[in-house]
Coordinates of C-alpha atoms and ligand atoms in Angstrom, one line a residue:
M1 CA -29.9 76.2 89.3
Q2 CA -29.7 77.4 92.9
K3 CA -26.9 79.9 93.5
E4 CA -24.0 78.8 95.6
Y5 CA -22.9 81.4 98.2
S6 CA -19.3 81.9 99.1
L7 CA -17.0 83.8 101.4
I8 CA -15.0 86.5 99.7
I9 CA -11.4 86.6 100.7
N10 CA -8.7 88.5 98.7
G11 CA -11.0 88.9 95.7
E12 CA -11.7 85.1 95.5
Q13 CA -14.9 83.3 96.2
V14 CA -14.1 80.6 98.8
A15 CA -16.1 77.8 100.4
G16 CA -16.6 77.8 104.1
G17 CA -13.9 75.8 105.9
R18 CA -16.5 74.6 108.4
G19 CA -19.1 73.7 105.7
T20 CA -22.4 75.5 105.6
F21 CA -25.3 76.5 107.8
D22 CA -28.9 76.9 106.7
V23 CA -30.6 80.3 106.2
I24 CA -34.3 80.0 107.1
N25 CA -37.2 81.9 105.5
P26 CA -39.3 83.3 108.4
A27 CA -42.5 83.2 106.3
T28 CA -42.3 79.4 105.5
E29 CA -39.6 78.1 108.0
E30 CA -38.0 76.5 104.9
V31 CA -34.4 76.7 104.0
V32 CA -33.6 79.6 101.6
S33 CA -30.1 78.5 100.9
A34 CA -27.0 77.1 102.5
C35 CA -24.5 79.7 103.6
P36 CA -20.7 79.1 104.0
Y37 CA -19.5 78.7 107.5
A38 CA -16.0 80.3 107.9
T39 CA -13.2 79.1 110.2
V40 CA -11.3 81.6 112.3
E41 CA -8.3 80.8 110.1
Q42 CA -10.3 82.0 107.1
L43 CA -11.2 85.2 109.0
N44 CA -7.4 85.7 109.6
D45 CA -6.8 85.2 105.9
A46 CA -9.4 87.8 105.2
V47 CA -7.8 90.3 107.6
D48 CA -4.4 89.6 106.2
A49 CA -5.7 90.3 102.7
A50 CA -7.4 93.5 103.8
D51 CA -4.2 94.6 105.6
E52 CA -2.1 93.9 102.5
A53 CA -4.6 95.7 100.2
F54 CA -4.6 98.7 102.5
K55 CA -0.9 99.4 101.7
T56 CA -1.9 100.6 98.2
W57 CA -5.7 101.4 98.6
Q58 CA -5.0 104.1 101.2
Y59 CA -3.0 106.0 98.5
S60 CA -5.7 105.6 95.8
S61 CA -6.9 109.0 94.6
D62 CA -10.1 110.5 95.8
E63 CA -11.4 110.4 92.3
E64 CA -10.7 106.7 92.0
R65 CA -12.6 105.9 95.1
K66 CA -15.5 108.1 94.1
Q67 CA -15.8 106.4 90.8
A68 CA -15.5 103.0 92.4
L69 CA -18.5 103.8 94.6
H70 CA -20.5 105.0 91.7
R71 CA -19.8 101.8 89.8
I72 CA -20.8 99.9 92.9
A73 CA -24.1 101.8 93.0
D74 CA -24.6 100.9 89.3
G75 CA -24.0 97.3 90.2
I76 CA -26.5 97.3 93.0
E77 CA -29.1 98.9 90.6
A78 CA -28.3 96.3 88.0
N79 CA -28.9 93.5 90.5
A80 CA -31.8 95.2 92.3
A81 CA -34.4 92.5 91.6
E82 CA -32.3 89.6 92.8
L83 CA -31.3 91.6 95.9
A84 CA -34.9 92.5 96.8
E85 CA -36.0 88.9 96.4
V86 CA -33.2 87.5 98.6
I87 CA -34.0 90.1 101.2
V88 CA -37.7 89.1 101.3
K89 CA -36.9 85.4 101.5
E90 CA -34.3 85.6 104.3
Q91 CA -35.5 88.7 106.2
G92 CA -39.2 88.5 105.7
K93 CA -40.2 92.0 104.9
P94 CA -42.8 92.6 102.1
M95 CA -41.5 93.1 98.6
F96 CA -42.2 96.9 98.5
L97 CA -40.0 97.4 101.6
A98 CA -37.2 95.2 100.3
Q99 CA -37.3 97.3 97.1
A100 CA -37.1 100.4 99.2
E101 CA -34.1 98.9 101.0
V102 CA -32.3 98.3 97.8
G103 CA -33.2 101.8 96.6
G104 CA -31.8 103.2 99.8
A105 CA -28.6 101.2 99.4
V106 CA -28.1 102.8 96.0
A107 CA -28.9 106.3 97.2
W108 CA -26.6 106.0 100.2
T109 CA -23.7 104.7 98.1
R110 CA -24.0 107.6 95.6
Y111 CA -24.3 110.2 98.4
T112 CA -21.2 108.8 100.1
A113 CA -19.3 108.7 96.8
D114 CA -19.8 112.4 96.4
L115 CA -18.8 113.4 99.9
E116 CA -15.6 115.4 100.3
I117 CA -12.8 114.6 102.8
P118 CA -11.9 118.1 104.1
V119 CA -8.5 119.6 104.6
E120 CA -8.7 122.4 107.2
V121 CA -6.2 125.2 107.2
L122 CA -5.8 126.2 110.9
E123 CA -3.1 128.8 110.3
D124 CA -1.5 130.4 107.3
S125 CA 0.8 133.1 108.4
D126 CA 4.2 134.4 107.2
N127 CA 6.2 131.7 109.1
K128 CA 3.8 128.9 109.5
R129 CA 1.0 126.9 107.9
I130 CA -1.0 124.3 109.8
E131 CA -3.3 122.0 108.0
L132 CA -5.6 119.3 109.5
H133 CA -5.8 116.3 107.2
R134 CA -7.8 113.1 107.6
K135 CA -6.2 109.7 107.0
P136 CA -7.8 106.3 106.7
L137 CA -7.4 104.0 109.7
G138 CA -6.6 100.6 108.1
V139 CA -8.7 97.5 108.2
V140 CA -12.3 98.1 109.3
G141 CA -14.4 95.3 110.7
S142 CA -18.1 95.6 110.0
I143 CA -20.6 93.5 112.0
T144 CA -24.3 93.9 110.9
P145 CA -27.7 92.8 112.3
W146 CA -30.7 91.1 110.6
N147 CA -33.3 93.8 110.4
W148 CA -32.1 96.0 107.5
P149 CA -29.2 93.9 106.4
L150 CA -28.4 95.3 103.0
M151 CA -28.9 99.0 104.0
I152 CA -26.8 98.7 107.2
A153 CA -24.0 96.9 105.4
V154 CA -23.9 99.8 102.9
W155 CA -23.9 102.3 105.8
H156 CA -20.8 100.5 107.2
I157 CA -18.9 99.7 104.0
M158 CA -19.2 102.7 101.8
P159 CA -17.8 105.4 104.1
A160 CA -15.0 103.0 105.0
L161 CA -14.0 102.5 101.3
R162 CA -14.6 106.1 100.4
T163 CA -12.0 107.3 102.9
G164 CA -9.4 104.7 101.8
N165 CA -9.9 101.9 104.4
T166 CA -10.2 98.2 103.6
V167 CA -13.1 96.1 105.0
V168 CA -13.9 92.7 106.5
C169 CA -17.6 92.4 106.9
K170 CA -19.5 89.8 108.9
P171 CA -23.2 89.9 108.3
S172 CA -25.8 88.4 110.7
G173 CA -26.0 84.6 110.3
L174 CA -29.8 85.1 110.1
T175 CA -29.7 87.2 106.9
P176 CA -26.3 86.8 105.3
L177 CA -27.2 86.1 101.7
N178 CA -28.0 89.7 100.5
T179 CA -24.7 90.9 101.9
I180 CA -22.8 88.2 100.1
L181 CA -24.4 89.4 96.9
L182 CA -23.4 93.0 97.8
A183 CA -19.8 92.0 98.6
E184 CA -19.6 90.2 95.2
I185 CA -20.8 93.5 93.5
I186 CA -18.2 95.5 95.4
S187 CA -15.3 93.2 94.9
K188 CA -15.7 93.5 91.1
E189 CA -15.0 97.3 91.4
V190 CA -12.1 97.4 93.8
P191 CA -8.7 95.7 94.0
A192 CA -8.4 92.3 95.5
G193 CA -8.4 92.3 99.3
V194 CA -10.1 95.7 99.7
M195 CA -13.5 94.1 100.3
N196 CA -13.7 90.8 102.2
L197 CA -16.7 89.0 103.7
V198 CA -16.9 86.1 106.1
T199 CA -20.0 84.4 107.4
G200 CA -20.4 82.1 110.4
E201 CA -21.4 82.6 113.9
S202 CA -19.7 81.3 117.1
G203 CA -16.2 82.6 117.4
I204 CA -16.1 84.7 114.3
G205 CA -17.6 87.8 115.7
S206 CA -15.3 87.9 118.7
A207 CA -12.2 86.9 116.6
I208 CA -13.0 90.1 114.5
T209 CA -13.4 92.4 117.5
G210 CA -10.2 91.1 119.2
H211 CA -8.1 91.0 116.0
E212 CA -4.8 93.0 116.3
K213 CA -4.7 94.0 112.7
I214 CA -8.3 95.5 112.7
R215 CA -8.2 99.2 113.5
K216 CA -11.8 100.0 113.8
I217 CA -15.1 98.2 114.4
V218 CA -18.4 99.5 113.1
F219 CA -21.2 97.5 114.8
T220 CA -24.9 97.7 114.6
G221 CA -26.8 95.4 116.9
S222 CA -27.9 95.0 120.5
T223 CA -26.5 96.8 123.5
P224 CA -25.2 93.6 125.3
T225 CA -23.3 92.6 122.1
G226 CA -22.0 96.2 121.9
Q227 CA -20.7 96.0 125.4
A228 CA -18.9 92.7 124.7
I229 CA -17.4 94.2 121.6
M230 CA -16.1 97.2 123.5
R231 CA -14.4 95.0 126.1
N232 CA -12.9 92.8 123.4
A233 CA -11.7 95.7 121.3
A234 CA -9.5 97.2 124.0
G235 CA -6.4 95.2 123.1
N236 CA -5.2 97.5 120.3
L237 CA -7.5 100.4 121.2
K238 CA -9.8 99.9 118.2
R239 CA -11.9 102.9 117.1
L240 CA -15.5 102.1 117.6
T241 CA -18.8 103.2 116.2
L242 CA -21.6 101.4 118.1
E243 CA -25.1 101.7 116.9
L244 CA -27.1 99.8 119.5
G245 CA -30.6 99.2 120.7
G246 CA -33.2 101.8 121.6
N247 CA -36.5 102.2 123.2
D248 CA -37.8 105.3 121.5
A249 CA -40.6 107.3 123.1
G250 CA -43.0 109.4 121.2
I251 CA -45.1 112.0 122.9
I252 CA -48.4 113.4 121.5
L253 CA -49.1 116.9 122.7
P254 CA -52.8 117.6 123.5
D255 CA -53.1 120.1 120.6
A256 CA -52.2 117.5 118.0
D257 CA -54.6 116.7 115.2
V258 CA -55.0 112.9 115.8
N259 CA -56.4 112.2 112.4
A260 CA -53.5 113.9 110.7
I261 CA -50.7 112.1 112.7
A262 CA -52.1 108.6 113.3
E263 CA -50.8 107.2 110.0
G264 CA -47.3 108.6 110.7
I265 CA -47.3 107.1 114.1
F266 CA -48.5 103.7 113.0
Q267 CA -46.0 103.5 110.1
T268 CA -43.0 104.6 112.2
A269 CA -43.9 102.3 115.1
F270 CA -44.5 99.2 112.8
L271 CA -41.8 100.0 110.2
N272 CA -40.3 96.6 109.2
M273 CA -42.7 94.9 111.6
G274 CA -41.3 97.1 114.4
Q275 CA -37.9 95.6 113.8
T276 CA -36.2 99.0 113.3
C277 CA -33.7 100.3 115.8
A278 CA -35.2 103.8 115.8
A279 CA -38.9 102.7 115.5
L280 CA -41.3 104.4 117.9
K281 CA -41.5 101.9 120.7
R282 CA -43.4 103.7 123.5
L283 CA -46.2 106.1 122.8
Y284 CA -47.2 108.7 125.5
V285 CA -50.7 110.1 124.9
H286 CA -52.5 112.8 126.9
D287 CA -55.6 111.7 128.8
S288 CA -57.8 114.0 126.6
Q289 CA -56.9 112.1 123.4
Y290 CA -56.1 108.6 124.7
D291 CA -59.2 106.8 123.5
Q292 CA -59.2 108.6 120.1
V293 CA -55.5 107.7 119.5
C294 CA -56.0 104.1 120.4
E295 CA -59.1 103.8 118.2
K296 CA -57.2 105.2 115.2
L297 CA -54.2 103.0 115.7
V298 CA -56.4 99.9 115.9
E299 CA -58.1 100.9 112.7
L300 CA -54.8 101.1 110.9
A301 CA -53.5 97.9 112.4
N302 CA -56.6 96.0 111.3
A303 CA -56.2 97.3 107.8
Q304 CA -52.9 95.5 107.4
T305 CA -52.6 92.3 105.3
V306 CA -50.2 90.0 107.2
G307 CA -48.5 87.4 105.0
D308 CA -45.5 86.1 103.1
G309 CA -43.6 89.1 101.8
M310 CA -43.4 87.5 98.3
A311 CA -47.2 87.4 98.1
E312 CA -49.1 90.1 96.2
G313 CA -50.9 92.4 98.5
T314 CA -48.9 91.7 101.7
T315 CA -48.3 94.8 103.7
F316 CA -47.0 93.2 106.9
G317 CA -44.5 90.3 107.0
P318 CA -43.4 87.8 109.7
V319 CA -41.0 88.5 112.6
Q320 CA -37.5 87.6 111.3
N321 CA -36.7 84.8 113.7
K322 CA -38.1 82.5 116.3
D323 CA -36.3 84.1 119.3
Q324 CA -37.6 87.5 118.4
F325 CA -41.1 86.1 117.8
D326 CA -41.0 84.4 121.2
L327 CA -39.9 87.7 122.9
V328 CA -42.7 89.7 121.3
K329 CA -45.2 87.0 122.4
D330 CA -43.8 87.0 126.0
L331 CA -43.9 90.7 126.3
V332 CA -47.5 90.9 125.1
D333 CA -48.5 88.0 127.3
D334 CA -46.8 89.6 130.3
A335 CA -48.6 92.9 129.8
K336 CA -51.9 91.0 129.5
A337 CA -51.2 89.1 132.7
N338 CA -50.5 92.4 134.5
G339 CA -53.8 94.0 133.5
A340 CA -53.1 95.7 130.2
S341 CA -55.7 95.6 127.4
V342 CA -54.7 94.1 124.0
L343 CA -56.8 96.2 121.6
C344 CA -55.9 94.2 118.5
G345 CA -53.6 91.4 117.5
G346 CA -52.0 89.8 120.5
Q347 CA -52.0 86.2 119.1
P348 CA -49.6 84.6 116.7
L349 CA -51.1 83.4 113.4
E350 CA -51.7 79.7 113.2
G351 CA -49.6 77.6 110.8
K352 CA -46.0 77.9 109.5
G353 CA -44.0 81.1 109.8
F354 CA -43.3 83.6 112.5
F355 CA -46.4 85.7 111.9
Y356 CA -47.5 88.1 114.7
P357 CA -50.0 90.7 113.7
P358 CA -49.6 94.4 114.6
T359 CA -50.6 94.6 118.2
I360 CA -51.8 97.7 120.1
V361 CA -51.6 97.4 123.9
A362 CA -53.4 100.0 126.1
N363 CA -53.7 100.6 129.8
V364 CA -50.0 99.9 130.3
T365 CA -47.7 101.2 132.9
D366 CA -44.0 102.2 132.7
D367 CA -42.9 99.3 134.8
M368 CA -44.4 96.6 132.5
R369 CA -41.8 94.7 130.5
I370 CA -43.5 95.8 127.2
V371 CA -42.6 99.4 128.0
A372 CA -39.4 99.0 129.9
E373 CA -37.7 96.6 127.4
E374 CA -37.0 97.1 123.7
Q375 CA -39.7 94.9 122.0
F376 CA -38.1 95.2 118.5
G377 CA -41.3 93.7 117.0
P378 CA -44.9 94.3 115.9
T379 CA -46.4 95.7 119.1
L380 CA -46.9 99.2 120.5
P381 CA -47.7 100.1 124.1
V382 CA -49.8 103.2 124.4
I383 CA -49.2 105.0 127.7
R384 CA -51.4 107.6 129.4
Y385 CA -50.1 110.9 130.8
S386 CA -51.7 114.0 132.1
D387 CA -48.8 116.4 132.7
I388 CA -46.2 117.1 130.0
D389 CA -43.3 117.5 132.3
D390 CA -44.1 114.1 133.8
A391 CA -44.3 112.6 130.3
V392 CA -40.9 114.0 129.4
E393 CA -39.4 112.6 132.6
R394 CA -40.9 109.2 131.9
A395 CA -39.7 109.2 128.3
N396 CA -36.2 109.9 129.5
R397 CA -36.3 107.4 132.3
C398 CA -34.5 104.7 130.5
D399 CA -30.9 103.8 129.9
V400 CA -30.9 104.0 126.1
G401 CA -31.4 107.0 123.9
L402 CA -31.5 106.5 120.2
G403 CA -34.5 108.5 118.9
G404 CA -37.6 110.3 120.3
S405 CA -40.5 112.3 118.9
V406 CA -43.0 115.0 119.7
W407 CA -46.3 115.2 117.7
S408 CA -48.1 118.5 117.7
S409 CA -49.7 121.3 115.7
D410 CA -47.4 123.9 117.4
I411 CA -44.0 123.4 115.9
E412 CA -42.2 125.8 118.2
G413 CA -43.7 124.4 121.4
A414 CA -43.0 120.9 120.2
Q415 CA -39.4 121.8 119.5
K416 CA -38.8 123.0 123.0
I417 CA -40.0 119.6 124.3
A418 CA -38.1 117.6 121.7
Q419 CA -34.9 119.3 122.8
R420 CA -35.4 117.9 126.3
L421 CA -35.5 114.3 125.1
E422 CA -32.4 112.4 125.8
C423 CA -31.7 110.9 122.4
G424 CA -29.5 111.1 119.4
T425 CA -32.3 112.2 117.0
A426 CA -35.5 114.0 118.0
W427 CA -38.2 114.2 115.4
I428 CA -41.2 116.5 115.3
N429 CA -44.3 115.0 113.6
G430 CA -42.2 112.1 112.5
H431 CA -40.0 109.3 113.7
A432 CA -37.5 106.7 112.4
E433 CA -36.6 108.8 109.4
V434 CA -32.9 108.5 108.5
L435 CA -31.2 110.4 105.7
P436 CA -27.8 110.3 104.2
H437 CA -27.0 113.9 105.1
A438 CA -28.2 113.9 108.7
P439 CA -25.8 112.4 111.3
F440 CA -27.5 109.6 113.2
G441 CA -26.4 107.9 116.4
G442 CA -27.4 107.2 120.0
C443 CA -26.6 108.5 123.4
K444 CA -26.5 106.7 126.7
M445 CA -26.5 102.9 126.1
S446 CA -27.7 103.3 122.5
G447 CA -24.0 103.6 121.7
F448 CA -21.7 106.3 120.4
G449 CA -20.4 107.7 117.2
V450 CA -22.6 108.7 114.3
E451 CA -23.2 107.5 110.8
F452 CA -24.1 109.6 107.7
G453 CA -23.1 113.1 106.6
Q454 CA -19.6 114.4 106.9
E455 CA -19.5 113.6 110.6
G456 CA -20.2 110.0 109.9
L457 CA -17.6 109.9 107.1
L458 CA -14.9 111.3 109.3
E459 CA -15.4 108.5 111.8
Y460 CA -13.5 106.3 109.4
T461 CA -10.4 108.6 109.6
V462 CA -7.8 109.7 112.0
P463 CA -6.8 113.3 112.1
Q464 CA -3.2 114.2 111.2
T465 CA -2.0 117.7 111.9
L466 CA 0.6 118.9 109.4
N467 CA 2.6 121.7 111.1
I468 CA 4.8 123.5 108.5
N469 CA 7.5 126.0 109.5
K470 CA 8.0 128.0 106.4
Ligands
NAD1 P1 -27.1 91.2 117.9 O1 -26.3 92.1 118.8 O2 -27.6 89.9 118.4 O3 -26.3 90.8 116.6 C1 -25.7 91.7 115.7 C2 -24.5 91.1 115.1 O4 -23.5 90.9 116.1 C3 -24.7 89.8 114.4 O5 -23.9 89.8 113.2 C4 -24.1 88.8 115.3 O6 -23.7 87.6 114.7 C5 -23.0 89.6 115.9 N1 -22.5 89.1 117.2 C6 -23.2 88.5 118.2 N2 -22.4 88.3 119.3 C7 -21.2 88.8 119.0 C8 -19.9 89.0 119.7 N3 -19.8 88.5 120.9 N4 -18.9 89.6 119.1 C9 -19.1 90.1 117.9 N5 -20.2 90.0 117.1 C10 -21.2 89.4 117.7 O7 -28.3 92.1 117.3 P2 -29.5 91.7 116.4 O8 -30.4 90.8 117.2 O9 -28.9 91.1 115.1 O10 -30.2 93.1 116.1 C11 -31.2 93.6 116.9 C12 -30.6 94.7 117.7 O11 -29.9 95.7 116.9 C13 -31.7 95.6 118.4 O12 -31.3 95.8 119.7 C14 -31.7 96.9 117.6 O13 -32.2 98.0 118.3 C15 -30.3 97.0 117.2 N6 -30.1 97.9 116.1 C16 -29.6 99.1 116.2 C17 -29.4 100.0 115.1 C18 -28.9 101.3 115.3 O14 -28.5 102.0 114.3 N7 -28.7 101.8 116.5 C19 -29.9 99.5 113.9 C20 -30.4 98.2 113.7 C21 -30.5 97.4 114.8

């Protein structure tokens, strides 16, 4: 029997007050399942439940919350096969990648469970002791995108719970089902009202970001939505963590060993069919190596097996949704019309599904849309440079700054250049790698605040200075 998906409000599974909407499989364009469509009144119920639960959950012991997170990790592990299958069907990525996403969700949950919330002693003298404590904020609203839906929900929810907040999560309407399963797993391990989930689109997102009882929004998604959220969150001065879009540049230095780095470049540019916030999206290559790099990348692209993520042997899935698919197609067509060379791919596959093969575009200039805009899809523009200072300046000439990378055999030289990149994370001989202990976030219009590590954890807290006159 097909599973029925529900909202989760105050520990109960509840049907959507506005009925359901369909979740589409991007590989087949068929309906995966119906998803409940919440009303704004149901969202208000969820926030009320979270607000009520916060009254006691904020005083739960550190140990209690650590144990809860470990039990949640056990629950994710126990349901790993179902979660991975749902991710493939609604998101489109190949099975091995969905399994990696579930594995990442477990690892991040356990890591977050074991983080400590510090108490700093600022003074301890004869007359005075000053301590800096960290308190939870209250109800946290989490709004997630469709590219790594399970992983990003875990990144939002676990640090919120670990620090004693309660949560109302709204996943993307394009990929909500895995997050409903996650919320079911979580709600079994925490008191009613601590974890709530609502699904539905128009009106729900803005009702969350404007809600007077929500104290913080953690949002991962596009820059325009982030700007709308920031405006809407001003009413009660919500704390914000905004993880927004990027247009990451990678620079290959002339001393790099192209054969050694090509695979790393390809994988980090096309990770999740390029639908990764910190994927390599613009590649700057020195004149002396330009043809060799293009040739290697084309070889790797042609070796991919594009198909349904559920099929054996698929290494490359569809684009997640029609809008994104159309955008990628437009950007490649625009580059072609303006004189760029499409070295491989460049045409959607015929038949059902939003399949667009990995596409390498050469002879591009910085002003072409494919370079200037975030593609967030399976295409990589390769851009020529002859002077490294010029390459750095062009890499930085954009209003977002999530990640960046330098590829070279000279680690010290590469580091000097990487530190000049205007981005939240700079990698050397790598890209797009995120780790639970390394703070991750953007600068410029890629947002603010970080996730992961202790810095990320503390974003879910407010400092309280305890000033004791002895
Ligand atoms: P999106 O901004 O369209 O949607 C993200 C979420 O916001 C969805 O749940 C959506 O329903 C909700 N939403 C839409 N309008 C809203 C509003 N007015 N108020 C509140 N919520 C609203 O983004 P997307 O298309 O789902 O994701 C792709 C984008 O996300 C890309 O730009 C990508 O770079 C970015 N992204 C960033 C990171 C990061 O960590 N920086 C990670 C993943 C994706």
